[in-house]
Short mmCIF file of C-alpha atoms in Angstrom, two decimals:
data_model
loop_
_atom_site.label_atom_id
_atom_site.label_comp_id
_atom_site.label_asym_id
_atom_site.label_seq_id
_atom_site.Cartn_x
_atom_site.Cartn_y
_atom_site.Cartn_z
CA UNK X 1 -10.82 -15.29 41.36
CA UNK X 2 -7.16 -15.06 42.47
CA UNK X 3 -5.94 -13.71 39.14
CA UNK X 4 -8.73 -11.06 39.18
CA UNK X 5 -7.75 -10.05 42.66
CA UNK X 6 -4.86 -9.49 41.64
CA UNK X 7 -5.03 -7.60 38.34
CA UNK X 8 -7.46 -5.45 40.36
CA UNK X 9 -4.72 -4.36 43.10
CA UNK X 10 -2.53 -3.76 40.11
CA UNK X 11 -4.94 -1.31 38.52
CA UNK X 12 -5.42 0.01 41.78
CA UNK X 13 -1.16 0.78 42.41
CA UNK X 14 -0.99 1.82 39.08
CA UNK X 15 -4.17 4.61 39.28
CA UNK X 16 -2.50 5.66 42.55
CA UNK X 17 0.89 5.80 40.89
CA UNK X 18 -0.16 8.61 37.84
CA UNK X 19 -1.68 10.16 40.41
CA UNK X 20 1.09 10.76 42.03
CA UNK X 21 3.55 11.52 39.36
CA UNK X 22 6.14 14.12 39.13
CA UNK X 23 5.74 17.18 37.80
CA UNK X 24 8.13 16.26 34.53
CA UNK X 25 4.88 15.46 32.13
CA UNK X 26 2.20 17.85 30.87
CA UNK X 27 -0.98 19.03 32.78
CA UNK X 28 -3.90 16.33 32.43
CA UNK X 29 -5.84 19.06 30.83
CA UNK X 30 -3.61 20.31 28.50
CA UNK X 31 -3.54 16.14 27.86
CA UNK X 32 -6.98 16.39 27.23
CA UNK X 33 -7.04 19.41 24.97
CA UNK X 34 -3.84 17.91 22.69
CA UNK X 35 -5.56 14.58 22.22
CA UNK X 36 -8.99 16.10 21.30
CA UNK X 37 -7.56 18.07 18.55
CA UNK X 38 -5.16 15.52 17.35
CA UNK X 39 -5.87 14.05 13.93
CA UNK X 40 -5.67 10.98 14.60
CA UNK X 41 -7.53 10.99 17.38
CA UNK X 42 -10.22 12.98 15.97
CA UNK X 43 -10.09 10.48 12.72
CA UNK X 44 -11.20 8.00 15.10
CA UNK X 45 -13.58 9.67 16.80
CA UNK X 46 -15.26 10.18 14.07
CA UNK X 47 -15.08 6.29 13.50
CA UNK X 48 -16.71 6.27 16.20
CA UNK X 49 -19.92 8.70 15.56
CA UNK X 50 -19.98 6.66 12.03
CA UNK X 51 -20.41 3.30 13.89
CA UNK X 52 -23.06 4.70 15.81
CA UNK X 53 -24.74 5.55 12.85
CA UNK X 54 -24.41 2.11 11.22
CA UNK X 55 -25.66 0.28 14.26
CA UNK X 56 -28.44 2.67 13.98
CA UNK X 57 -29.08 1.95 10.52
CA UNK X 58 -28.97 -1.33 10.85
CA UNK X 59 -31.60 -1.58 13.94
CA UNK X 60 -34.26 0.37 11.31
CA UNK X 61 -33.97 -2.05 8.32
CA UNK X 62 -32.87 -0.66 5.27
CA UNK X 63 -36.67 -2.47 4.08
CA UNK X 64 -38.97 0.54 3.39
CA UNK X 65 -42.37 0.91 2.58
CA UNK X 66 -43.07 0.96 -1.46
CA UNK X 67 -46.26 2.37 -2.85
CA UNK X 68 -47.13 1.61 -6.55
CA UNK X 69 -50.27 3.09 -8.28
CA UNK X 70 -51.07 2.48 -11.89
CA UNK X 71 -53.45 4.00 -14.31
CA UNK X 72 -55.08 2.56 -17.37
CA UNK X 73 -57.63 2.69 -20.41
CA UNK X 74 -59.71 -0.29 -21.14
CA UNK X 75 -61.17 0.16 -24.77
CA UNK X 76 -64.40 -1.83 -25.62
CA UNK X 77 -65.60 -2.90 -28.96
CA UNK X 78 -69.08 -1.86 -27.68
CA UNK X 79 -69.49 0.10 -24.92
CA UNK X 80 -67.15 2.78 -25.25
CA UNK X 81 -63.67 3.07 -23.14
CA UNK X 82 -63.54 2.31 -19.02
CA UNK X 83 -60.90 4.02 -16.84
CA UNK X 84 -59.10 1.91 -14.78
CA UNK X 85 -56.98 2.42 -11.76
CA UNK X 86 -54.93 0.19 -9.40
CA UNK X 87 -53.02 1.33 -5.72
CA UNK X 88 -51.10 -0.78 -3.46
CA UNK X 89 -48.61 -0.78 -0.41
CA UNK X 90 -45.65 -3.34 0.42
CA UNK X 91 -42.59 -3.78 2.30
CA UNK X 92 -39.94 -6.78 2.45
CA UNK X 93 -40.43 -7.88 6.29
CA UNK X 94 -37.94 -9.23 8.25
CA UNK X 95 -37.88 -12.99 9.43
CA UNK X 96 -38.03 -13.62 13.31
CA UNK X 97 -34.23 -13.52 14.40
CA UNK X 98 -32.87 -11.52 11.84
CA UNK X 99 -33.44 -8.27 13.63
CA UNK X 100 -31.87 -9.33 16.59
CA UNK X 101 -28.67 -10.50 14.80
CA UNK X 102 -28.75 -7.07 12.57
CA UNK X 103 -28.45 -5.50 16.48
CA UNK X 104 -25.66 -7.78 17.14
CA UNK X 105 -24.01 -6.38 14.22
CA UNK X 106 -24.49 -3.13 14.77
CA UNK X 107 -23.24 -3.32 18.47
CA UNK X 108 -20.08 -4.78 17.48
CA UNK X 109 -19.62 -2.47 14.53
CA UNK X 110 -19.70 0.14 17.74
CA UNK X 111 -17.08 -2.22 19.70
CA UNK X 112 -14.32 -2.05 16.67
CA UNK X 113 -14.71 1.80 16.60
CA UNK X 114 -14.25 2.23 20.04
CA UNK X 115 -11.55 -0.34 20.57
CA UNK X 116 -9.90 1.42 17.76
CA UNK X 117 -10.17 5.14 19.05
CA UNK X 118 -8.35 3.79 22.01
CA UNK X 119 -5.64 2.09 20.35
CA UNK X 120 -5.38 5.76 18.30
CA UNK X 121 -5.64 7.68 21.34
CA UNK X 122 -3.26 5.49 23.21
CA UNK X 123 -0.58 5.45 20.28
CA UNK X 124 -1.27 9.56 20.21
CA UNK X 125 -0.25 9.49 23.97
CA UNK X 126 2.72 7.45 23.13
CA UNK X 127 3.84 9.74 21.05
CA UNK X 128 3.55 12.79 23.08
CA UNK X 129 4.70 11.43 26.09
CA UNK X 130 8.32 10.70 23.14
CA UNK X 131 8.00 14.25 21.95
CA UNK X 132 8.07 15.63 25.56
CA UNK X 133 10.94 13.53 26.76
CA UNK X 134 12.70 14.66 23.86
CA UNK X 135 12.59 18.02 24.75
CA UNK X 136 13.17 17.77 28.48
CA UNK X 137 16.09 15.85 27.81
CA UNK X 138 16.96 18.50 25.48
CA UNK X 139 16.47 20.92 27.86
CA UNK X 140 18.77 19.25 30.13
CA UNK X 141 21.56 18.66 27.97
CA UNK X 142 21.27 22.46 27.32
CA UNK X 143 21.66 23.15 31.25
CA UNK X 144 24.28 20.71 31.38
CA UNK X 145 26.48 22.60 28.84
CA UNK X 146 25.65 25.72 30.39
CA UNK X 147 27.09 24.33 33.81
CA UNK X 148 30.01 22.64 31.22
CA UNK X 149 30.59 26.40 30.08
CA UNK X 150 31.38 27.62 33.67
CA UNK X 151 33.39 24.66 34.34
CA UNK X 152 35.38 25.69 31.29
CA UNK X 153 35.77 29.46 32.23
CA UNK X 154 36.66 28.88 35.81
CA UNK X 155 39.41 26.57 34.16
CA UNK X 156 40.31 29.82 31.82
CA UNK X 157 40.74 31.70 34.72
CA UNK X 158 42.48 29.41 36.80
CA UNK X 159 44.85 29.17 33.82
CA UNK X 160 45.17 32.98 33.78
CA UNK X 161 46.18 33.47 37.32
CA UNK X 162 49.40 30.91 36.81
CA UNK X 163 50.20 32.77 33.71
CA UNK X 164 50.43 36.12 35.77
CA UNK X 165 52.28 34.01 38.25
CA UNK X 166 54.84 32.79 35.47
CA UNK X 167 53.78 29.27 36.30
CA UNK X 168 51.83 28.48 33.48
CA UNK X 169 53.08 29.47 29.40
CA UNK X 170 50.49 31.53 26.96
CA UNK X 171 50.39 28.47 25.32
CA UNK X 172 48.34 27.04 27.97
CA UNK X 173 46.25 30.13 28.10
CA UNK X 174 45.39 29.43 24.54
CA UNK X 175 44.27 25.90 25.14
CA UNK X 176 42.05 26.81 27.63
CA UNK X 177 40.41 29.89 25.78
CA UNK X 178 39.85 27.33 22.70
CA UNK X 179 38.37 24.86 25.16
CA UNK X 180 36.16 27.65 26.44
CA UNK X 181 34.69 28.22 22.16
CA UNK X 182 34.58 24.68 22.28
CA UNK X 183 32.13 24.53 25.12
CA UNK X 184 30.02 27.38 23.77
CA UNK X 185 29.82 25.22 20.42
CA UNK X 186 28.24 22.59 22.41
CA UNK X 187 25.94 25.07 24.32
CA UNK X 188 25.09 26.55 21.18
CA UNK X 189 24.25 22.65 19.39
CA UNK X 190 22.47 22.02 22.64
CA UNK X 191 20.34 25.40 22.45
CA UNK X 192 19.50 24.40 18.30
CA UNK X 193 18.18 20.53 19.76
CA UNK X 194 16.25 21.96 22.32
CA UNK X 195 14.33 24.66 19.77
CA UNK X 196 14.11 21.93 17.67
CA UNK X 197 12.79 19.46 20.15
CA UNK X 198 10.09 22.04 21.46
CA UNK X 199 8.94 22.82 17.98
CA UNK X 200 8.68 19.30 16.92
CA UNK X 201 6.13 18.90 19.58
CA UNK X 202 4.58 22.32 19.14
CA UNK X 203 3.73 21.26 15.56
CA UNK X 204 2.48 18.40 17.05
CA UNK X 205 0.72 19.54 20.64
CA UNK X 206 0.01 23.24 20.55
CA UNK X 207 0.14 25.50 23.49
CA UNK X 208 3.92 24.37 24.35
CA UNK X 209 4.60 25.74 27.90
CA UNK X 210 7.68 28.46 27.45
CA UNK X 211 10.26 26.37 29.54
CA UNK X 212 10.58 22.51 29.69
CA UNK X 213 10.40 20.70 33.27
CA UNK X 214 13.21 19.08 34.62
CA UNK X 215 13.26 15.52 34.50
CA UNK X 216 12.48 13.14 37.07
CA UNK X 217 14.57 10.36 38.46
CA UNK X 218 13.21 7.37 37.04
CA UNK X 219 10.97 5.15 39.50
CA UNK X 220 12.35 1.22 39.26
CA UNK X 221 9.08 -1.02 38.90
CA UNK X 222 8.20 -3.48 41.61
CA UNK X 223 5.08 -5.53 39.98
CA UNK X 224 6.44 -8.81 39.12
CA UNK X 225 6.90 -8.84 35.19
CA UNK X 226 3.61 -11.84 35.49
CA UNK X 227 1.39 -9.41 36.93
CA UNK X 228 2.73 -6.83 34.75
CA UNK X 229 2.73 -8.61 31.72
CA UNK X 230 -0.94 -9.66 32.53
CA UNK X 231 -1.95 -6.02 32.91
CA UNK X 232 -0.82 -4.89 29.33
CA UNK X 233 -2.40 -7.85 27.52
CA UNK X 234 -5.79 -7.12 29.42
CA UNK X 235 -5.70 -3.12 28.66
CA UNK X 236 -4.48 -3.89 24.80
CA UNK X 237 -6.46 -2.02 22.51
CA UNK X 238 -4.68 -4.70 19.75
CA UNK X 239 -6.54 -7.12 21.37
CA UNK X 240 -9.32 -5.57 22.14
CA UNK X 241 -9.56 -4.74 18.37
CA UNK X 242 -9.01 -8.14 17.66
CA UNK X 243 -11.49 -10.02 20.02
CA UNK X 244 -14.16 -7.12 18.43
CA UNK X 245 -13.48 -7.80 14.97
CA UNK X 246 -13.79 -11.39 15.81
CA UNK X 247 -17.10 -11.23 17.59
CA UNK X 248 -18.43 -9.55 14.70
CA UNK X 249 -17.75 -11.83 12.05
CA UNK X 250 -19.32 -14.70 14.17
CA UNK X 251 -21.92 -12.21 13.97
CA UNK X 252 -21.70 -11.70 10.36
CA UNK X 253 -21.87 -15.70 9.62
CA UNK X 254 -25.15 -15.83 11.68
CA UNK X 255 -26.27 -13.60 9.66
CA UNK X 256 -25.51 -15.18 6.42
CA UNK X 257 -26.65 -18.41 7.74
CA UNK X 258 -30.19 -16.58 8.41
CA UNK X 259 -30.23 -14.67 4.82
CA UNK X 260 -30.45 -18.48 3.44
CA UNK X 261 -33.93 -17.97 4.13
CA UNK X 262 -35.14 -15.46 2.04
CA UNK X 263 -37.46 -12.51 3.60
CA UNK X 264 -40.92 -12.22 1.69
CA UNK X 265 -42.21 -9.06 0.72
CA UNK X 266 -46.16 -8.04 2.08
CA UNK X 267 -48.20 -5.60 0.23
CA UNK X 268 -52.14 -5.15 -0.19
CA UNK X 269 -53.68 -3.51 -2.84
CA UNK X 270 -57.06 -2.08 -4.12
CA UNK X 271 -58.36 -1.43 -7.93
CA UNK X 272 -61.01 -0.29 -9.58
CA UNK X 273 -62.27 -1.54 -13.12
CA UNK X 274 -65.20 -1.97 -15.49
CA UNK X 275 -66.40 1.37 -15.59
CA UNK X 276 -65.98 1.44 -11.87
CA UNK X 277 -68.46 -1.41 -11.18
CA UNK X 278 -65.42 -4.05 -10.04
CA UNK X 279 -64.06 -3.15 -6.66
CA UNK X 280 -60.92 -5.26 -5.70
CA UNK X 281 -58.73 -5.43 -2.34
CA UNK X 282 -56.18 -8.01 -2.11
CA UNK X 283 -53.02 -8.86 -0.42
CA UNK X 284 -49.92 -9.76 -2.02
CA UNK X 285 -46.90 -11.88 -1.55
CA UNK X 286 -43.14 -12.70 -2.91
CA UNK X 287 -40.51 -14.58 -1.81
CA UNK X 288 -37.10 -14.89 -3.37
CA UNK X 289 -36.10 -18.34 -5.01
CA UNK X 290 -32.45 -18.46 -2.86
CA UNK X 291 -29.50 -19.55 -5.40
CA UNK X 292 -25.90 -19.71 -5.64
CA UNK X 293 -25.16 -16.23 -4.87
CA UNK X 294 -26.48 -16.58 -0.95
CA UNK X 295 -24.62 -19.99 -0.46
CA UNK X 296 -21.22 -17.69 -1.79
CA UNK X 297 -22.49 -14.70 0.33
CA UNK X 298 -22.48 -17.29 3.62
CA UNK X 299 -19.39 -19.42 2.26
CA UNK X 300 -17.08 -15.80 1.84
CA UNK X 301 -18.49 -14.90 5.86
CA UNK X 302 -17.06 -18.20 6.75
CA UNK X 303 -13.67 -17.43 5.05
CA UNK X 304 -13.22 -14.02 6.58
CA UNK X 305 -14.07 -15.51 10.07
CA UNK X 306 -11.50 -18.24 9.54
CA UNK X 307 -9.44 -15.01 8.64
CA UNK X 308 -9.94 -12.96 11.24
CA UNK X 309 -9.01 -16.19 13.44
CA UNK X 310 -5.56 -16.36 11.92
CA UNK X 311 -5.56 -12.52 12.54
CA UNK X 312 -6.37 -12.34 15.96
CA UNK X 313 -3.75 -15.38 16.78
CA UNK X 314 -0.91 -13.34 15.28
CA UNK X 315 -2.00 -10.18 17.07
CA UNK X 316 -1.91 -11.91 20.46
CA UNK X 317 1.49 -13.21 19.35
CA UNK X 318 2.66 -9.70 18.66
CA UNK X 319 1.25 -8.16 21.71
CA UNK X 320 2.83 -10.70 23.86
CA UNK X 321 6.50 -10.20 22.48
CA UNK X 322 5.93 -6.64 22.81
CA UNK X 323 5.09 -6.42 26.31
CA UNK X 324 7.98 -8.92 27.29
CA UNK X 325 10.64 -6.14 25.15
CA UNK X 326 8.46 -3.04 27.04
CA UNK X 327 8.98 -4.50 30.74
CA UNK X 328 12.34 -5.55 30.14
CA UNK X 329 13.31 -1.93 29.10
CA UNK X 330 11.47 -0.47 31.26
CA UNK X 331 13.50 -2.74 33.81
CA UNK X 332 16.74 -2.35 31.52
CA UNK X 333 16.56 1.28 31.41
CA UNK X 334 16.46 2.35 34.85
CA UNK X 335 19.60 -0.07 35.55
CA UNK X 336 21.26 2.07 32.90
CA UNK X 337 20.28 5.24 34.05
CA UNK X 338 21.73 4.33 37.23
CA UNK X 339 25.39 2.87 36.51
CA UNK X 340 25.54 6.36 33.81
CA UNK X 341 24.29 8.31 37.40
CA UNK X 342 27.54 6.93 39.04
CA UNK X 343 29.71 7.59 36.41
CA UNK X 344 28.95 11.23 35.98
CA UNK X 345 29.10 12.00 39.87
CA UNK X 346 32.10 10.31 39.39
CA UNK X 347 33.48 12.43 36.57
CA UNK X 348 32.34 15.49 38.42
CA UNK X 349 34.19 14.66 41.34
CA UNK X 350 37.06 14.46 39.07
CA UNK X 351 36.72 17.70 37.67
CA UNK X 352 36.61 19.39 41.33
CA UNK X 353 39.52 17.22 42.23
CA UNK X 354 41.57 18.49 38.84
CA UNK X 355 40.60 22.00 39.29
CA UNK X 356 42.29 21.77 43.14
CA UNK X 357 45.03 20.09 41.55
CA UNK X 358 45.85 22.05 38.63
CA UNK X 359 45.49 25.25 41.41
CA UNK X 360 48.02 23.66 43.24
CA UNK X 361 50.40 22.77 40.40
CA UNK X 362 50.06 19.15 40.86
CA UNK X 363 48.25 18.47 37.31
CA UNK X 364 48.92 19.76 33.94
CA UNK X 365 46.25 21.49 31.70
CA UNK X 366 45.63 18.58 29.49
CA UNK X 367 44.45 16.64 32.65
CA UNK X 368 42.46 19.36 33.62
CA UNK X 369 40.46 19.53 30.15
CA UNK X 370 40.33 16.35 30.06
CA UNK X 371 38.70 16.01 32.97
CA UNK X 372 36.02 18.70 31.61
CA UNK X 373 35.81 16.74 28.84
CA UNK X 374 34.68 12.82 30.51
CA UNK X 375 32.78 15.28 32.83
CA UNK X 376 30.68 16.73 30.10
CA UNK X 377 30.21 12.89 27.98
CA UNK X 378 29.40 11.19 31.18
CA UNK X 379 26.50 13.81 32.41
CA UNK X 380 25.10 14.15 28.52
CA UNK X 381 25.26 9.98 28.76
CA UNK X 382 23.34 10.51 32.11
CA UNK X 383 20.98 12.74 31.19
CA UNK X 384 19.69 10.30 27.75
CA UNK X 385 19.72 7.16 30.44
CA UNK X 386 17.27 9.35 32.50
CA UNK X 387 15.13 10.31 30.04
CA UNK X 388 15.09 6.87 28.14
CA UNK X 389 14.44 5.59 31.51
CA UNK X 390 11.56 8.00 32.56
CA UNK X 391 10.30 7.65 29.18
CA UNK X 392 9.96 3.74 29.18
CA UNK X 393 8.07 3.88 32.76
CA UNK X 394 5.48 6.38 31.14
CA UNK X 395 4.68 4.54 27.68
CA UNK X 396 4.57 1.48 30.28
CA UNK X 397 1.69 2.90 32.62
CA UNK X 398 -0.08 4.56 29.67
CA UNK X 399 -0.38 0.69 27.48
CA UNK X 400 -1.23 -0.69 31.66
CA UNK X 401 -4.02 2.13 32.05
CA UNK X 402 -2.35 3.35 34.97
CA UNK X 403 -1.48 7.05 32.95
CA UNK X 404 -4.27 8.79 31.64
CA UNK X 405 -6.62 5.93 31.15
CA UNK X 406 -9.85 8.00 31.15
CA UNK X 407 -8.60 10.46 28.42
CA UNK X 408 -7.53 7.47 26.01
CA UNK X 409 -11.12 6.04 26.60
CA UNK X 410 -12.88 9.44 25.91
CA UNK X 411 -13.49 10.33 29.33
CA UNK X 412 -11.57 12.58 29.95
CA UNK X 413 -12.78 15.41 27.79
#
């Protein structure tokens, strides 16, 4: 009772939480539309539709009515020849209990398709929520080295104005024009990664807004990594898959155990012979003589539940290392982000501090592009932290259900 408490105040923080994220990830509808049309998605979706159909087919017997009619001459040695005719109706019937196990099956046919469209749609959202951080960070880096480029001009013209004062050589001049083509290398590399981060997800997602957000700063967790851990094994679609496909081949064995019995076939029938003057109605029956092949048919069931048993135990292994290494980045990642935070204010501070200097004639020019230089690795350092960091809390809430839970369970639409 306590645990369920308590996994349902964690659902609860973590719906509030998406609801109130920053504006750094796409629109929920433009969510919506992406995952709709994306193939993967769609391929199991229609998983899903094909389950339905299977269940259906499976509550409706695949037994069908059979008519057989047969015609025939009877020739007489006296008497001349007598036209005879025979018509009759059967249909294999199912045993008591079969039909409700067929049911069984087909409802957890229908649980494996959905459990998998939501590990597909959930995977789908992984990956978008990686192709967008891509970009954004991408887009940052390219801000960053346009700020990096004025940083480098104002150090060109500070450079300048002591060379027209006769404190500074042409030499120096030179450095800090080459440091300036330097910098608009960089802006130019960082204008090529963003294009190609935004087209990676455009072929991807289409409808890519013009302009990527700005990131946001990444949001330490503060669920205990036992309630969190908790959370992602009970919203697993692995699992979920797992427990399904394990339910249904308990099914599947009932079933077998059942079709030992074989199911007899009804019919009833009418003829007409002699000339006409013999009427006959009957009824008819068959049953199968079971053999070998059922015993095999019920042995192989047993095998592939034993199977799926093994399966299932080294899924929940795998999901459980899994989300240990996702809360421990998620936790590791914001601690990162935040010592690379430091350093870069740190490194811009330096720059300002250079600049003064280098105005004043108290540092030399290779301090002073040096100073551009840490400035410019310690922000770009930064800016990855942040977006690894932001990044790792979003795949987090989306494998909790806290991010878009209704759209992964084709809600959402």
């Amino acid at each position: 009772m306590k645990a369920g408490l308590l996994l349902g105040l964690f659902v609860a923080s973590s719906a509030a939480a998406s609801q109130a994220l920053p504006p750094d990830l796409p629109s929920r509808d433009a969510v919506s539309r992406w995952l709709v049309a994306d193939p993967a998605a769609r391929e199991a979706d229609i998983g899903r539709s094909a389950a339905n159909h299977e269940a259906g087919m499976l509550r409706a017997s695949p037994n069908e009515w059979t008519v057989k009619a047969t015609g025939q001459r009877r020739q007489y040695e006296a008497g001349g020849t007598s036209r005879e005719w025979n018509a009759g109706i059967e249909r294999t019937v199912r045993l008591p209990g079969k039909r409700a196990l067929d049911t069984r099956l087909g409802e957890g046919t229908i649980a494996v398709a959905e459990a998998r469209y939501v590990a597909a749609a959930r995977q789908a959202l992984r990956e978008l929520v990686d192709l967008w951080m891509n970009w954004c960070a991408a887009a940052e880096e390219r801000r960053l080295a346009d700020r990096q480029a004025e940083i480098a001009e104002a150090n060109r013209t500070a450079v300048d104005t002591r060379v027209r004062a006769g404190d500074a050589s042409k030499l120096d001049l030179n450095l800090a024009e080459a440091d300036v083509a330097d910098v608009e290398r960089v802006r130019s590399e960082a204008r090529m990664k963003e294009a190609e981060a935004r087209a990676r997800l455009a072929a991807r997602f289409v409808d890519v807004p013009p302009e990527a957000p700005a990131l946001s700063e990444p949001v330490p967790i503060e669920q205990s990594a036992q309630a969190l851990k908790a959370q992602l094994l009970g919203q697993s679609p692995e699992l979920r898959i797992a427990d399904a496909e394990q339910a249904y081949a308990e099914t599947a064995v009932a079933r077998e155990r059942a079709d030992r019995f074989p199911d007899p076939t009804l019919g009833a029938f009418s003829a007409s012979e002699a000339y006409g003057n013999e009427r006959l109605v009957g009824i008819t029956i068959s049953v199968p003589l079971p053999g070998s092949y059922r015993s095999q048919k019920l042995a192989r069931a047993l095998s592939m539940r034993d199977q799926g048993e093994a399966a299932a135990s080294r899924t929940r292994q795998r999901v459980d290392a899994e989300s240990e290494v996702d809360i421990v980045e998620a936790r590791g990642t914001v601690e990162s982000w935040q010592l690379a935070r430091t350093a870069a204010h740190r490194a811009d501070e330096n720059v300002r501090l250079t600049q003064r200097a280098y105005a004043l004639g108290e540092a030399d020019l290779q301090t002073l592009l040096l100073a551009r230089r840490q400035s410019l690795d310690a922000t770009r350092t930064a800016v990855q932290a942040q977006a690894a960091a932001v990044g790792a809390r979003y795949r987090l809430l989306i494998a909790s259900g806290g991010l878009w839970a209704d759209i992964a369970e084709g809600d959402g639409g």
